[in-house]
Amino acid sequence: QIQDLTFLVKNYCLTELYLNNNELTNISGALKHLCSLQILFLHNNELKKLGKTVKELKGMISLQTLNLFQNPLAYDPDYRLYVIYFLPSVQLLDRKLVTQRERESALHLYNPKRAWVMQSIAFGKRVDTSLGTTAGSSRCMQPARRPIMPSVLKWFGNVQVMDLLCSFCRVPFEDPKDAVLVRGTTRSLMEFSSVDWNKVATWQERRLKNKAEEPLEKLTVQFR
């Protein structure tokens, strides 16, 4: 029948806390100092405000196991994804392992901009570049102009067309066909570099050698 948690204000070193099957309605200001907590059971209480409850637990960077089921807040439609996103250290939520798919869904739901950036990066190094240009070249920074119609573009050579398209890649188009043509000629380029680690001297070898080291051969591969 516990309703108040003020008696825990001095218990900074707790690692496990079992408060299930009580009458708690609010935990704000009562648990955020428990930074070492790894296991927290709060199921079967009367916690109603999901935002305030999760906010109280955000400072628990070591929290791995959390039970909040059988509380009114657990009936929120996005309850599980909300907890997973704002408490990333939790591995076991309501007796169920947190999956990578759930983490991705939570990221898409509560931080779509970051999710888009992570998807665009994928792996390796991603560089936006137009066809006919090389990675690392500076982007065109010309003032925005009205897009050139496809009938005009066909008179130019491939390189000139790409340079012109670079100028319009960020401009809204009146005709959707123009947008499809311009953005269809822009691709991403990924670059991977590697060295032969068998030829890299150890720190003992570098210390014993008197001659200067030869520069390492680096292999760089680009994929479109």
mmCIF file of C-alpha atoms in Angstrom:
data_model
loop_
_atom_site.group_PDB
_atom_site.id
_atom_site.type_symbol
_atom_site.label_atom_id
_atom_site.label_comp_id
_atom_site.label_asym_id
_atom_site.label_seq_id
_atom_site.Cartn_x
_atom_site.Cartn_y
_atom_site.Cartn_z
ATOM 1 C CA GLN A 1 0.000 0.000 0.000
ATOM 2 C CA ILE A 2 2.954 2.360 -0.554
ATOM 3 C CA GLN A 3 1.812 5.732 -1.910
ATOM 4 C CA ASP A 4 4.845 7.955 -1.282
ATOM 5 C CA LEU A 5 8.549 7.443 -2.112
ATOM 6 C CA THR A 6 10.190 10.266 -0.180
ATOM 7 C CA PHE A 7 11.903 7.698 2.075
ATOM 8 C CA LEU A 8 14.251 6.863 -0.836
ATOM 9 C CA VAL A 9 15.920 10.280 -1.098
ATOM 10 C CA LYS A 10 19.166 9.081 0.510
ATOM 11 C CA ASN A 11 19.441 5.685 -1.166
ATOM 12 C CA TYR A 12 21.778 6.744 -3.990
ATOM 13 C CA CYS A 13 23.497 3.368 -4.474
ATOM 14 C CA LEU A 14 20.442 1.179 -5.058
ATOM 15 C CA THR A 15 20.790 -1.144 -8.046
ATOM 16 C CA GLU A 16 17.473 -3.010 -7.706
ATOM 17 C CA LEU A 17 14.114 -1.632 -6.604
ATOM 18 C CA TYR A 18 10.843 -3.563 -6.383
ATOM 19 C CA LEU A 19 7.831 -1.285 -5.958
ATOM 20 C CA ASN A 20 5.236 -3.421 -7.724
ATOM 21 C CA ASN A 21 1.774 -4.128 -6.316
ATOM 22 C CA ASN A 22 1.393 -0.829 -4.460
ATOM 23 C CA GLU A 23 -0.737 2.320 -4.764
ATOM 24 C CA LEU A 24 1.702 4.744 -6.391
ATOM 25 C CA THR A 25 0.061 7.480 -8.457
ATOM 26 C CA ASN A 26 3.112 9.675 -9.103
ATOM 27 C CA ILE A 27 6.894 9.165 -8.904
ATOM 28 C CA SER A 28 8.020 12.670 -9.953
ATOM 29 C CA GLY A 29 11.007 13.850 -7.909
ATOM 30 C CA ALA A 30 11.380 10.537 -6.075
ATOM 31 C CA LEU A 31 13.600 8.312 -8.237
ATOM 32 C CA LYS A 32 15.691 10.468 -10.592
ATOM 33 C CA HIS A 33 18.663 10.449 -8.177
ATOM 34 C CA LEU A 34 18.994 6.661 -8.462
ATOM 35 C CA CYS A 35 21.554 6.704 -11.298
ATOM 36 C CA SER A 36 22.898 3.225 -10.438
ATOM 37 C CA LEU A 37 19.535 1.495 -10.708
ATOM 38 C CA GLN A 38 19.528 -1.515 -13.045
ATOM 39 C CA ILE A 39 16.218 -3.201 -12.203
ATOM 40 C CA LEU A 40 12.983 -1.336 -11.474
ATOM 41 C CA PHE A 41 9.587 -2.936 -10.962
ATOM 42 C CA LEU A 42 6.638 -0.526 -10.928
ATOM 43 C CA HIS A 43 3.933 -2.767 -12.336
ATOM 44 C CA ASN A 44 0.467 -2.995 -10.813
ATOM 45 C CA ASN A 45 0.303 0.565 -9.493
ATOM 46 C CA GLU A 46 -1.811 3.624 -10.368
ATOM 47 C CA LEU A 47 0.644 5.570 -12.559
ATOM 48 C CA LYS A 48 -1.339 7.531 -15.138
ATOM 49 C CA LYS A 49 0.993 10.116 -16.714
ATOM 50 C CA LEU A 50 3.390 8.438 -19.141
ATOM 51 C CA GLY A 51 5.420 11.566 -19.919
ATOM 52 C CA LYS A 52 6.119 12.469 -16.294
ATOM 53 C CA THR A 53 6.931 8.882 -15.362
ATOM 54 C CA VAL A 54 9.437 8.431 -18.184
ATOM 55 C CA LYS A 55 10.956 11.856 -17.522
ATOM 56 C CA GLU A 56 11.702 10.752 -13.955
ATOM 57 C CA LEU A 57 13.561 7.685 -15.242
ATOM 58 C CA LYS A 58 15.632 9.387 -17.966
ATOM 59 C CA GLY A 59 18.650 9.887 -15.704
ATOM 60 C CA MET A 60 18.950 6.161 -15.010
ATOM 61 C CA ILE A 61 21.634 5.403 -17.593
ATOM 62 C CA SER A 62 22.190 1.894 -16.146
ATOM 63 C CA LEU A 63 18.535 0.850 -16.148
ATOM 64 C CA GLN A 64 18.151 -2.423 -18.057
ATOM 65 C CA THR A 65 14.990 -4.063 -16.716
ATOM 66 C CA LEU A 66 11.754 -2.090 -16.305
ATOM 67 C CA ASN A 67 8.190 -3.162 -15.571
ATOM 68 C CA LEU A 68 5.334 -0.696 -15.989
ATOM 69 C CA PHE A 69 2.498 -2.962 -17.044
ATOM 70 C CA GLN A 70 -0.827 -2.982 -15.150
ATOM 71 C CA ASN A 71 -0.674 0.792 -14.810
ATOM 72 C CA PRO A 72 -3.161 3.141 -16.537
ATOM 73 C CA LEU A 73 -0.290 4.660 -18.565
ATOM 74 C CA ALA A 74 0.425 1.288 -20.185
ATOM 75 C CA TYR A 75 -2.822 1.563 -22.162
ATOM 76 C CA ASP A 76 -1.478 4.458 -24.223
ATOM 77 C CA PRO A 77 -1.378 3.346 -27.917
ATOM 78 C CA ASP A 78 2.304 4.265 -28.294
ATOM 79 C CA TYR A 79 3.305 3.388 -24.748
ATOM 80 C CA ARG A 80 5.949 0.768 -25.539
ATOM 81 C CA LEU A 81 7.657 2.702 -28.359
ATOM 82 C CA TYR A 82 7.642 5.854 -26.226
ATOM 83 C CA VAL A 83 9.454 4.116 -23.378
ATOM 84 C CA ILE A 84 11.917 2.427 -25.754
ATOM 85 C CA TYR A 85 12.856 5.713 -27.415
ATOM 86 C CA PHE A 86 13.269 7.842 -24.297
ATOM 87 C CA LEU A 87 14.890 5.101 -22.188
ATOM 88 C CA PRO A 88 17.402 3.576 -24.635
ATOM 89 C CA SER A 89 19.313 1.642 -21.955
ATOM 90 C CA VAL A 90 16.299 -0.590 -21.185
ATOM 91 C CA GLN A 91 16.780 -4.088 -22.613
ATOM 92 C CA LEU A 92 13.826 -5.875 -20.985
ATOM 93 C CA LEU A 93 10.524 -3.991 -20.859
ATOM 94 C CA ASP A 94 7.472 -5.577 -19.236
ATOM 95 C CA ARG A 95 9.104 -9.034 -19.305
ATOM 96 C CA LYS A 96 9.699 -8.762 -23.050
ATOM 97 C CA LEU A 97 13.048 -8.164 -24.771
ATOM 98 C CA VAL A 98 13.347 -4.918 -26.713
ATOM 99 C CA THR A 99 14.058 -5.741 -30.361
ATOM 100 C CA GLN A 100 16.056 -3.783 -32.918
ATOM 101 C CA ARG A 101 12.923 -3.418 -35.031
ATOM 102 C CA GLU A 102 11.132 -1.772 -32.112
ATOM 103 C CA ARG A 103 14.022 0.656 -31.650
ATOM 104 C CA GLU A 104 13.885 1.559 -35.344
ATOM 105 C CA SER A 105 10.108 2.035 -35.182
ATOM 106 C CA ALA A 106 10.469 4.262 -32.124
ATOM 107 C CA LEU A 107 13.114 6.337 -33.882
ATOM 108 C CA HIS A 108 10.892 6.783 -36.955
ATOM 109 C CA LEU A 109 7.966 7.786 -34.745
ATOM 110 C CA TYR A 110 9.651 10.240 -32.375
ATOM 111 C CA ASN A 111 12.661 11.458 -34.381
ATOM 112 C CA PRO A 112 11.926 11.028 -38.108
ATOM 113 C CA LYS A 113 14.630 13.508 -39.138
ATOM 114 C CA ARG A 114 17.375 11.502 -37.425
ATOM 115 C CA ALA A 115 15.959 8.271 -38.833
ATOM 116 C CA TRP A 116 16.150 9.737 -42.347
ATOM 117 C CA VAL A 117 19.755 10.829 -41.825
ATOM 118 C CA MET A 118 20.763 7.395 -40.535
ATOM 119 C CA GLN A 119 19.133 5.702 -43.511
ATOM 120 C CA SER A 120 20.854 8.059 -45.968
ATOM 121 C CA ILE A 121 24.265 7.357 -44.425
ATOM 122 C CA ALA A 122 23.830 3.563 -44.430
ATOM 123 C CA PHE A 123 27.449 2.361 -44.097
ATOM 124 C CA GLY A 124 30.756 3.693 -45.326
ATOM 125 C CA LYS A 125 30.850 7.296 -46.513
ATOM 126 C CA ARG A 126 28.027 8.746 -48.604
ATOM 127 C CA VAL A 127 28.530 11.736 -50.865
ATOM 128 C CA ASP A 128 25.758 13.346 -52.902
ATOM 129 C CA THR A 129 27.106 14.002 -56.366
ATOM 130 C CA SER A 130 25.776 14.391 -59.880
ATOM 131 C CA LEU A 131 26.734 12.059 -62.707
ATOM 132 C CA GLY A 132 29.870 13.194 -64.470
ATOM 133 C CA THR A 133 31.375 14.807 -61.350
ATOM 134 C CA THR A 134 33.903 13.467 -58.875
ATOM 135 C CA ALA A 135 33.496 12.945 -55.136
ATOM 136 C CA GLY A 136 34.669 15.860 -53.072
ATOM 137 C CA SER A 137 34.001 18.478 -55.722
ATOM 138 C CA SER A 138 32.303 21.578 -54.461
ATOM 139 C CA ARG A 139 28.583 21.848 -55.011
ATOM 140 C CA CYS A 140 27.203 24.474 -57.320
ATOM 141 C CA MET A 141 26.173 27.513 -55.318
ATOM 142 C CA GLN A 142 24.660 29.561 -58.155
ATOM 143 C CA PRO A 143 21.495 31.611 -57.519
ATOM 144 C CA ALA A 144 18.272 29.739 -58.087
ATOM 145 C CA ARG A 145 16.907 30.081 -61.624
ATOM 146 C CA ARG A 146 13.954 28.759 -63.552
ATOM 147 C CA PRO A 147 14.568 25.131 -64.609
ATOM 148 C CA ILE A 148 15.538 24.554 -68.241
ATOM 149 C CA MET A 149 13.056 22.436 -70.163
ATOM 150 C CA PRO A 150 14.192 18.995 -71.398
ATOM 151 C CA SER A 151 13.874 20.131 -75.017
ATOM 152 C CA VAL A 152 16.580 22.730 -74.391
ATOM 153 C CA LEU A 153 18.862 20.413 -72.419
ATOM 154 C CA LYS A 154 19.251 17.924 -75.254
ATOM 155 C CA TRP A 155 21.312 20.440 -77.240
ATOM 156 C CA PHE A 156 24.143 20.428 -74.694
ATOM 157 C CA GLY A 157 26.857 17.843 -74.083
ATOM 158 C CA ASN A 158 26.586 15.463 -71.144
ATOM 159 C CA VAL A 159 28.985 17.377 -68.874
ATOM 160 C CA GLN A 160 27.359 20.721 -69.568
ATOM 161 C CA VAL A 161 23.942 19.233 -68.874
ATOM 162 C CA MET A 162 25.117 17.884 -65.525
ATOM 163 C CA ASP A 163 26.594 21.244 -64.546
ATOM 164 C CA LEU A 164 23.349 22.960 -65.406
ATOM 165 C CA LEU A 165 21.267 20.403 -63.544
ATOM 166 C CA CYS A 166 23.390 20.935 -60.451
ATOM 167 C CA SER A 167 22.202 24.526 -60.396
ATOM 168 C CA PHE A 168 18.550 23.516 -60.322
ATOM 169 C CA CYS A 169 18.602 20.470 -58.056
ATOM 170 C CA ARG A 170 17.177 22.435 -55.110
ATOM 171 C CA VAL A 171 14.632 24.541 -57.046
ATOM 172 C CA PRO A 172 10.897 23.717 -56.996
ATOM 173 C CA PHE A 173 9.615 22.656 -60.418
ATOM 174 C CA GLU A 174 6.402 23.702 -62.087
ATOM 175 C CA ASP A 175 6.303 20.593 -64.268
ATOM 176 C CA PRO A 176 6.712 17.263 -62.393
ATOM 177 C CA LYS A 177 8.418 15.761 -65.464
ATOM 178 C CA ASP A 178 11.256 18.277 -65.086
ATOM 179 C CA ALA A 179 11.720 17.264 -61.462
ATOM 180 C CA VAL A 180 11.854 13.582 -62.432
ATOM 181 C CA LEU A 181 14.451 14.305 -65.131
ATOM 182 C CA VAL A 182 16.732 16.410 -62.915
ATOM 183 C CA ARG A 183 16.581 14.358 -59.746
ATOM 184 C CA GLY A 184 16.833 11.144 -61.728
ATOM 185 C CA THR A 185 20.321 12.155 -62.836
ATOM 186 C CA THR A 186 21.549 12.639 -59.260
ATOM 187 C CA ARG A 187 22.943 9.603 -57.472
ATOM 188 C CA SER A 188 24.851 8.881 -54.316
ATOM 189 C CA LEU A 189 28.469 7.798 -54.353
ATOM 190 C CA MET A 190 30.024 5.677 -51.594
ATOM 191 C CA GLU A 191 33.764 5.543 -51.087
ATOM 192 C CA PHE A 192 35.662 2.819 -49.199
ATOM 193 C CA SER A 193 39.347 2.929 -48.348
ATOM 194 C CA SER A 194 41.533 0.149 -46.921
ATOM 195 C CA VAL A 195 45.191 -0.656 -46.296
ATOM 196 C CA ASP A 196 47.154 -3.896 -45.976
ATOM 197 C CA TRP A 197 47.574 -4.165 -42.210
ATOM 198 C CA ASN A 198 50.206 -6.873 -42.628
ATOM 199 C CA LYS A 199 52.547 -4.198 -43.935
ATOM 200 C CA VAL A 200 51.927 -1.839 -41.018
ATOM 201 C CA ALA A 201 54.798 -1.819 -38.532
ATOM 202 C CA THR A 202 54.085 -2.454 -34.869
ATOM 203 C CA TRP A 203 55.137 0.071 -32.274
ATOM 204 C CA GLN A 204 58.162 -2.071 -31.362
ATOM 205 C CA GLU A 205 59.282 -2.181 -34.992
ATOM 206 C CA ARG A 206 58.810 1.554 -35.381
ATOM 207 C CA ARG A 207 60.903 2.179 -32.269
ATOM 208 C CA LEU A 208 63.773 -0.099 -33.377
ATOM 209 C CA LYS A 209 63.938 1.073 -36.972
ATOM 210 C CA ASN A 210 66.164 4.047 -37.741
ATOM 211 C CA LYS A 211 65.023 4.697 -41.295
ATOM 212 C CA ALA A 212 61.875 6.587 -42.096
ATOM 213 C CA GLU A 213 58.751 4.573 -42.749
ATOM 214 C CA GLU A 214 57.465 4.225 -46.278
ATOM 215 C CA PRO A 215 53.996 5.627 -46.851
ATOM 216 C CA LEU A 216 51.267 3.004 -46.795
ATOM 217 C CA GLU A 217 49.462 2.065 -49.971
ATOM 218 C CA LYS A 218 45.804 2.885 -49.619
ATOM 219 C CA LEU A 219 43.217 1.251 -51.843
ATOM 220 C CA THR A 220 40.142 3.369 -52.490
ATOM 221 C CA VAL A 221 37.048 2.039 -54.241
ATOM 222 C CA GLN A 222 34.002 4.082 -55.205
ATOM 223 C CA PHE A 223 30.478 2.711 -55.772
ATOM 224 C CA ARG A 224 27.527 4.456 -57.368
#
